[in-house]
Coordinates of N, CA, C and O in Angstrom, one line a residue:
M17 N 100.5 142.5 116.1 CA 101.0 141.3 116.7 C 100.0 140.1 116.0 O 101.0 139.1 115.8
Q18 N 98.9 140.4 115.3 CA 98.4 138.9 114.7 C 99.5 139.2 113.8 O 99.9 137.8 112.8
N19 N 100.0 140.1 112.9 CA 100.7 139.9 111.9 C 102.2 139.2 112.3 O 102.5 138.3 111.5
I20 N 102.5 139.4 113.2 CA 103.8 138.6 113.4 C 103.2 137.3 114.2 O 104.5 135.9 113.4
L21 N 102.0 137.0 114.7 CA 101.6 135.6 114.8 C 101.6 134.6 113.7 O 101.9 133.5 113.4
S22 N 101.1 135.4 112.4 CA 100.4 134.6 111.5 C 102.0 134.5 110.8 O 102.0 133.2 110.0
K23 N 103.1 135.0 110.7 CA 104.5 135.0 110.3 C 104.5 133.7 110.8 O 105.4 132.8 110.3
Y24 N 105.0 133.7 111.9 CA 105.1 132.6 112.7 C 104.8 131.4 112.6 O 105.1 130.2 112.8
G25 N 103.2 131.4 112.4 CA 102.2 130.2 112.0 C 102.5 129.9 110.8 O 102.8 128.5 110.7
E26 N 103.1 130.5 109.5 CA 103.8 130.0 108.4 C 105.1 129.3 108.8 O 105.5 128.5 107.9
R27 N 105.6 130.0 109.2 CA 106.9 129.1 109.9 C 106.7 128.0 110.3 O 107.6 127.1 110.0
I28 N 106.3 127.9 111.2 CA 106.0 126.8 112.1 C 105.6 125.8 111.1 O 106.1 124.3 111.2
I29 N 105.0 125.9 110.3 CA 104.7 124.9 109.5 C 105.5 124.6 108.6 O 105.4 123.3 107.9
E30 N 106.1 125.4 108.1 CA 107.2 125.1 107.2 C 108.4 124.0 107.4 O 109.0 123.0 107.1
L31 N 108.7 124.4 109.0 CA 109.5 123.4 110.0 C 108.9 122.5 110.0 O 110.0 121.3 110.0
I32 N 107.4 122.3 110.4 CA 107.0 120.7 110.5 C 107.3 119.7 109.1 O 107.5 118.5 109.5
K33 N 106.7 120.9 108.2 CA 106.5 120.0 106.7 C 108.4 119.8 106.5 O 108.5 118.2 106.3
Q34 N 109.6 120.3 106.9 CA 110.5 119.9 106.6 C 111.1 119.0 107.5 O 112.0 117.7 106.9
S35 N 110.7 118.8 108.9 CA 110.9 117.9 109.8 C 110.5 116.5 109.1 O 111.1 115.7 109.2
M36 N 109.1 116.7 108.4 CA 108.3 115.2 108.1 C 109.4 115.0 106.7 O 109.7 113.4 106.7
I37 N 109.7 115.6 106.2 CA 110.7 115.2 104.9 C 112.1 114.7 105.6 O 112.6 113.7 104.8
D38 N 112.8 115.2 106.4 CA 114.1 115.0 106.9 C 113.9 113.7 107.3 O 115.2 112.9 107.5
N39 N 112.8 113.4 108.0 CA 112.6 112.2 108.7 C 111.8 110.9 108.0 O 111.3 109.6 108.5
N40 N 112.1 111.3 106.6 CA 111.3 110.2 106.0 C 109.8 109.7 106.5 O 109.2 108.7 105.9
R41 N 108.8 110.7 106.6 CA 107.4 110.5 107.4 C 106.5 111.6 106.8 O 105.3 111.7 106.6
T42 N 106.9 111.4 105.1 CA 105.7 111.9 104.1 C 105.6 111.2 103.0 O 106.9 110.6 102.2
T43 N 104.8 110.5 102.3 CA 104.5 109.8 101.1 C 103.4 110.3 100.3 O 104.3 110.6 99.1
T44 N 102.2 110.7 100.6 CA 101.3 111.1 99.6 C 101.1 112.7 99.8 O 101.3 113.7 98.9
G45 N 102.1 113.5 101.1 CA 101.6 114.6 101.2 C 100.6 115.3 101.7 O 100.4 116.6 102.2
K46 N 99.7 114.3 101.9 CA 98.4 114.7 102.4 C 98.4 115.2 104.0 O 98.0 116.1 104.1
T47 N 99.1 114.6 104.7 CA 99.2 114.5 106.2 C 100.1 116.2 106.2 O 99.5 117.1 107.0
A48 N 101.0 116.4 105.4 CA 101.6 117.9 105.8 C 100.7 118.9 105.4 O 100.8 119.8 105.7
D49 N 100.3 118.6 103.9 CA 98.7 119.3 103.4 C 98.1 119.6 104.6 O 96.9 121.0 104.6
S50 N 97.2 118.9 105.3 CA 96.5 119.0 106.6 C 96.4 120.1 107.5 O 95.8 120.6 108.2
L51 N 98.0 120.7 107.4 CA 98.6 121.5 108.6 C 97.6 123.1 108.1 O 98.2 123.2 107.0
R52 N 97.5 123.8 109.0 CA 97.0 124.7 109.0 C 97.1 125.7 110.4 O 97.2 125.1 111.1
Y53 N 97.2 127.3 110.2 CA 97.1 128.2 111.3 C 95.8 128.8 111.4 O 95.6 129.1 110.1
E54 N 95.4 129.2 113.4 CA 94.9 130.7 112.9 C 95.3 131.0 114.2 O 95.9 130.7 114.8
V55 N 95.2 132.6 114.0 CA 95.5 133.3 114.8 C 94.0 133.9 115.4 O 93.3 134.8 114.9
S56 N 93.8 134.1 116.5 CA 92.5 134.4 117.2 C 92.6 136.1 117.5 O 93.9 136.6 117.2
N57 N 91.5 136.3 117.8 CA 91.2 137.9 118.4 C 92.3 138.1 119.5 O 92.6 139.1 119.8
E58 N 91.9 137.2 120.1 CA 92.7 137.1 121.5 C 94.5 137.0 121.1 O 95.1 136.8 122.3
N59 N 95.1 136.9 120.2 CA 96.6 137.1 120.1 C 97.3 135.9 120.3 O 98.0 135.4 120.8
V60 N 96.0 134.5 119.8 CA 96.6 133.2 120.1 C 96.6 132.3 118.8 O 95.7 132.4 117.9
L61 N 97.8 131.8 118.4 CA 98.2 131.2 117.5 C 97.9 129.6 118.1 O 98.4 129.2 118.7
T62 N 97.4 129.6 117.0 CA 96.9 127.6 117.1 C 97.4 126.8 115.7 O 97.0 127.4 114.4
I63 N 98.1 125.8 116.1 CA 98.4 125.0 114.7 C 97.6 124.0 114.6 O 97.4 123.2 115.4
F64 N 96.7 123.3 113.4 CA 96.0 122.6 113.7 C 96.3 121.3 112.1 O 96.9 121.8 111.2
G65 N 96.3 120.3 112.8 CA 96.6 119.2 111.3 C 95.9 118.0 111.6 O 95.2 117.7 112.5
S66 N 95.9 117.1 110.6 CA 95.3 115.6 110.9 C 96.3 114.7 112.1 O 97.0 115.0 112.6
P67 N 95.1 114.1 112.5 CA 95.4 113.1 114.0 C 96.5 112.3 113.8 O 97.0 112.0 114.4
V68 N 96.9 111.7 112.2 CA 97.9 111.2 111.8 C 99.6 112.0 112.6 O 100.1 111.0 112.9
L69 N 99.4 113.1 112.3 CA 100.4 113.6 113.2 C 100.8 113.4 114.4 O 102.1 113.1 114.8
E70 N 99.8 113.1 115.1 CA 100.4 112.8 116.7 C 100.7 111.2 116.5 O 102.1 111.0 117.3
A71 N 100.2 110.6 115.8 CA 100.7 108.9 115.8 C 102.2 109.1 115.0 O 103.1 108.1 115.7
L72 N 102.5 110.1 114.1 CA 103.8 109.9 113.7 C 104.8 110.2 114.6 O 106.0 110.0 114.6
E73 N 104.5 111.1 115.4 CA 105.2 111.4 116.7 C 105.4 110.6 117.6 O 106.6 110.2 118.3
F74 N 104.3 110.2 118.3 CA 104.4 109.6 119.1 C 104.1 107.9 119.0 O 104.0 107.4 120.3
G75 N 103.6 107.6 118.0 CA 103.7 106.1 117.3 C 101.9 106.1 118.0 O 100.9 106.3 118.3
R76 N 101.8 104.2 117.6 CA 100.5 104.1 118.0 C 100.6 102.7 119.0 O 101.3 101.8 118.4
E77 N 99.8 102.6 119.9 CA 99.8 101.3 120.6 C 99.0 100.8 119.9 O 98.2 100.8 119.2
P78 N 99.5 99.1 120.2 CA 98.5 97.9 119.9 C 97.1 98.5 120.0 O 96.9 99.1 121.1
S79 N 96.4 98.1 119.1 CA 94.5 98.3 119.4 C 93.9 97.1 118.5 O 94.4 96.6 117.6
S80 N 92.4 96.8 119.1 CA 91.7 96.1 118.4 C 91.1 97.1 117.5 O 89.7 96.7 116.8
S81 N 91.0 98.2 117.6 CA 90.1 99.2 116.7 C 91.1 99.0 115.7 O 92.2 98.6 115.0
S82 N 90.1 99.6 114.0 CA 90.7 99.6 112.9 C 91.7 100.7 112.5 O 91.7 100.8 111.1
G83 N 91.6 101.5 113.5 CA 92.3 102.6 113.2 C 91.8 103.6 112.4 O 92.2 104.6 112.2
G84 N 90.4 103.8 112.5 CA 89.4 104.7 111.8 C 89.5 104.8 110.6 O 89.7 103.9 109.8
E85 N 88.2 105.4 110.3 CA 87.6 105.3 109.3 C 88.9 105.8 107.7 O 89.2 106.3 107.7
G86 N 88.6 104.9 106.8 CA 89.8 105.3 105.9 C 91.2 104.6 106.2 O 91.9 105.0 105.0
F87 N 91.3 104.0 107.3 CA 92.8 103.5 107.4 C 93.2 102.6 106.3 O 94.4 102.9 106.3
F88 N 92.4 101.6 106.3 CA 93.1 100.6 105.1 C 93.1 101.3 103.7 O 94.6 101.2 103.1
D89 N 92.3 102.0 103.8 CA 92.7 102.7 102.1 C 93.8 103.6 102.3 O 94.4 103.9 101.5
E90 N 93.9 104.6 103.2 CA 94.9 105.5 103.5 C 96.5 104.5 103.5 O 97.6 104.4 102.8
L91 N 96.4 103.2 104.1 CA 97.5 102.5 104.0 C 97.9 101.8 102.9 O 99.1 101.3 102.3
R92 N 96.7 101.1 102.1 CA 97.0 100.8 100.7 C 97.5 102.4 99.7 O 98.7 101.5 99.1
E93 N 97.0 103.1 100.2 CA 97.9 104.4 98.9 C 99.2 104.6 99.4 O 100.1 104.7 98.7
W94 N 99.6 104.4 100.9 CA 101.2 104.3 101.2 C 102.0 103.1 100.9 O 102.9 103.3 100.2
A95 N 101.1 102.3 100.7 CA 102.0 100.8 100.6 C 102.1 100.7 98.9 O 103.5 100.6 98.6
T96 N 101.1 101.6 98.1 CA 101.5 101.6 96.7 C 102.4 102.1 96.2 O 103.5 102.2 95.2
I97 N 103.1 103.3 97.0 CA 103.7 104.3 96.8 C 104.9 103.8 97.4 O 106.4 103.7 96.9
K98 N 105.3 103.0 98.9 CA 106.5 102.5 99.0 C 106.9 101.7 99.0 O 108.4 101.2 98.9
I99 N 106.0 100.8 98.5 CA 106.5 99.2 98.1 C 106.4 99.2 96.7 O 107.5 98.7 96.0
D100 N 105.0 99.1 96.0 CA 105.0 98.7 94.7 C 103.8 98.8 94.5 O 102.5 99.0 94.9
S101 N 103.7 99.7 93.4 CA 102.4 99.9 92.5 C 101.3 98.9 92.5 O 99.7 99.2 92.4
S102 N 102.0 97.8 92.2 CA 101.1 96.1 91.9 C 100.9 95.6 93.6 O 100.1 94.8 93.5
V103 N 100.8 96.4 94.8 CA 100.7 95.9 96.1 C 99.3 95.1 96.0 O 98.6 95.8 95.7
T104 N 99.0 94.0 96.7 CA 97.7 93.2 96.7 C 97.4 94.1 98.0 O 97.7 94.2 99.1
D105 N 95.8 93.4 98.3 CA 95.2 93.9 99.5 C 95.7 92.7 100.3 O 95.2 93.2 101.4
S106 N 95.8 91.4 99.9 CA 96.3 90.5 101.0 C 97.5 91.2 101.8 O 97.7 91.3 103.2
T107 N 98.7 92.1 101.0 CA 99.9 92.5 101.0 C 99.3 93.5 102.6 O 100.2 93.5 103.4
V108 N 98.5 94.5 101.6 CA 98.0 95.5 102.8 C 97.5 95.6 104.0 O 97.7 95.5 105.2
F109 N 96.8 94.0 103.6 CA 95.9 93.7 105.2 C 96.8 93.3 106.3 O 96.7 93.1 107.3
A110 N 98.1 92.3 105.7 CA 98.8 91.8 106.7 C 99.5 93.3 107.3 O 99.9 92.8 108.2
I111 N 100.2 94.3 106.6 CA 100.6 95.0 107.4 C 99.6 95.7 108.2 O 99.8 96.4 109.4
Y112 N 98.1 96.2 107.8 CA 97.0 96.5 108.5 C 97.0 95.9 109.7 O 97.0 96.2 111.1
K113 N 96.9 94.4 109.8 CA 97.2 93.5 111.2 C 98.2 93.6 112.1 O 97.8 93.7 113.2
K114 N 99.1 93.7 111.5 CA 100.5 94.1 112.1 C 100.5 95.2 112.9 O 100.7 95.1 114.3
I115 N 100.2 96.6 112.2 CA 100.1 98.0 113.1 C 99.1 97.6 114.4 O 99.5 98.1 115.4
N116 N 98.0 97.0 113.9 CA 96.6 96.6 115.1 C 97.6 95.7 116.2 O 97.0 96.2 117.4
E117 N 97.9 94.6 115.7 CA 98.9 93.7 116.6 C 99.5 94.5 117.8 O 99.7 94.4 118.7
Q118 N 100.8 95.2 116.8 CA 102.3 95.5 117.4 C 102.1 97.1 118.0 O 103.0 97.4 118.3
G119 N 101.2 97.7 117.1 CA 101.3 99.3 117.0 C 103.0 99.7 116.2 O 103.0 98.7 115.4
F120 N 102.9 101.0 116.5 CA 104.4 101.3 115.8 C 104.5 102.5 116.6 O 104.3 103.1 117.1
E121 N 106.3 102.2 116.6 CA 107.1 103.7 117.2 C 107.1 104.6 116.2 O 106.9 104.8 115.2
G122 N 106.6 106.1 116.9 CA 106.6 107.3 116.4 C 108.1 108.0 116.2 O 109.3 107.1 116.5
T123 N 108.5 108.7 115.6 CA 109.6 109.7 115.5 C 109.4 110.6 116.9 O 109.1 111.7 116.1
D124 N 110.6 110.7 117.5 CA 110.5 111.7 118.8 C 111.0 113.0 118.2 O 112.2 113.0 117.2
G125 N 110.8 113.9 118.5 CA 110.8 115.3 117.7 C 110.2 115.8 116.6 O 110.3 116.9 116.3
L126 N 109.7 114.7 116.0 CA 109.2 115.4 114.6 C 108.5 116.4 114.8 O 108.4 117.2 113.9
L127 N 107.0 116.7 115.3 CA 106.4 118.0 115.7 C 107.1 119.1 116.7 O 107.1 119.8 116.4
S128 N 107.7 118.4 117.9 CA 108.1 119.1 119.2 C 108.9 119.8 118.6 O 109.3 121.0 119.2
L129 N 110.0 119.1 117.9 CA 111.4 120.3 117.8 C 111.3 121.3 116.9 O 111.4 122.3 117.1
P130 N 110.2 120.8 115.6 CA 110.1 122.2 114.8 C 109.1 123.4 115.2 O 109.3 124.5 115.3
I131 N 108.2 122.8 116.4 CA 107.5 123.6 117.0 C 107.9 124.8 117.9 O 107.8 125.8 117.9
N132 N 109.1 123.8 119.0 CA 109.3 124.4 119.8 C 110.6 125.8 119.0 O 110.8 127.1 119.7
Q133 N 111.3 125.1 117.9 CA 112.2 126.1 117.4 C 111.3 127.2 116.6 O 112.1 128.8 116.9
G134 N 109.9 127.2 116.2 CA 109.0 128.0 115.8 C 108.7 129.4 116.8 O 108.9 130.5 116.7
V135 N 108.6 128.6 118.3 CA 108.1 129.3 119.2 C 109.6 129.9 119.4 O 109.4 131.3 120.2
D136 N 110.7 129.5 119.7 CA 111.6 130.1 119.7 C 112.0 131.3 119.5 O 112.5 132.5 119.8
E137 N 111.9 131.1 118.3 CA 112.2 132.3 117.2 C 111.2 133.8 117.3 O 111.6 134.7 117.7
L138 N 110.1 133.4 117.2 CA 109.0 133.9 117.6 C 109.1 134.8 119.0 O 109.0 135.9 119.2
N139 N 109.4 133.9 120.1 CA 109.9 134.6 121.7 C 111.0 135.9 121.3 O 111.0 137.1 121.8
A140 N 111.9 135.3 120.7 CA 113.1 136.3 119.9 C 112.8 137.5 119.4 O 113.1 138.9 119.8
E141 N 111.8 137.6 118.2 CA 111.1 138.7 117.7 C 110.6 139.5 118.7 O 111.2 140.6 118.9
L142 N 109.6 138.9 119.2 CA 109.0 139.7 120.3 C 109.5 140.4 121.4 O 109.8 141.7 121.7
S143 N 110.5 139.8 122.1 CA 111.4 140.5 122.5 C 112.1 141.3 122.0 O 112.2 142.3 123.2
A144 N 112.9 141.2 121.1 CA 113.3 142.3 120.4 C 112.7 143.4 120.2 O 112.5 144.9 120.3
E145 N 111.6 143.1 119.8 CA 110.4 144.5 119.6 C 109.7 145.4 120.8 O 109.9 145.8 120.5
L146 N 109.9 144.5 121.8 CA 109.6 145.0 123.2 C 110.4 145.8 123.6 O 110.6 147.0 124.0
T147 N 112.1 145.2 123.3 CA 113.2 146.1 123.7 C 113.0 147.4 123.1 O 113.3 148.4 123.6
Q148 N 113.3 147.0 121.8 CA 113.0 148.3 120.8 C 112.0 149.2 121.1 O 112.0 150.7 121.6
A149 N 110.8 148.9 121.8 CA 109.8 149.7 121.6 C 109.6 150.9 123.4 O 109.7 151.6 123.2
Y150 N 110.4 149.9 124.4 CA 110.3 150.4 125.4 C 111.5 151.2 125.7 O 111.8 152.2 126.0
A151 N 112.6 151.2 124.8 CA 114.0 151.8 124.8 C 113.7 153.2 124.0 O 113.6 154.2 124.4
S152 N 112.8 153.1 123.2 CA 112.2 154.5 122.0 C 111.5 155.4 123.5 O 111.6 156.7 123.4
K153 N 110.4 154.6 124.1 CA 109.7 155.6 124.9 C 110.8 155.9 126.3 O 110.6 157.1 126.4
I154 N 111.8 155.3 126.6 CA 112.4 155.3 127.8 C 113.2 156.7 127.2 O 113.5 157.8 127.6
A155 N 114.0 156.7 126.1 CA 114.7 157.7 125.4 C 113.7 158.8 124.9 O 114.2 160.0 125.3
L156 N 112.4 159.2 124.7 CA 111.6 159.9 124.5 C 111.2 160.4 125.8 O 111.3 161.6 125.9
E157 N 111.0 159.7 126.8 CA 110.9 160.1 128.1 C 112.3 161.1 128.8 O 112.1 162.0 129.5
F158 N 113.5 160.5 128.3 CA 114.5 161.2 129.2 C 114.7 162.3 128.5 O 115.0 163.5 128.9
K159 N 113.9 162.6 127.3 CA 114.5 163.9 126.2 C 113.6 164.8 126.8 O 114.1 166.0 127.1
K160 N 112.3 164.4 127.1 CA 110.9 165.1 127.6 C 111.7 165.9 128.9 O 112.0 167.0 129.4
G161 N 112.2 164.6 130.0 CA 112.8 165.2 131.0 C 113.9 166.0 131.3 O 113.8 167.0 132.2
Y162 N 114.7 166.0 130.2 CA 115.9 166.7 130.0 C 115.6 168.6 129.6 O 116.1 169.2 130.4
K163 N 114.7 168.4 128.6 CA 114.4 169.8 128.7 C 113.8 170.3 129.5 O 113.8 172.1 129.4
K164 N 113.0 170.0 130.7 CA 113.0 171.0 131.7 C 113.6 171.5 132.3 O 114.8 171.6 132.9

């Protein structure tokens, strides 16, 4: 079971990364690279990633908060890549201020659609394996009963 869950942990991460690319929600790759998964001894698959992922799907409300430690530096890095390599701190500050004052809209389905697709694929594989296992057991029991 853990092998199957590990396979789908990798698959779901691939699907999320592709969704980020398809929706133009990746610049440096750091957020995508933050994705990882764990399979517990209780056969629970958990996907982890940067808190930025949640904001990318659900957006961010206006806030008096600074956006967390390093937000300005991350915004500067984004602006350098997306706008111009010579972007000034005053331009970055204007973007920073606007995000804090107005928030920003997320990308609906950015995470939830690939996660749901991966879970559907996992369920289909588990269903097929369980069906196969029980069909084999039923056939074996039938054979045993037939010989009597």
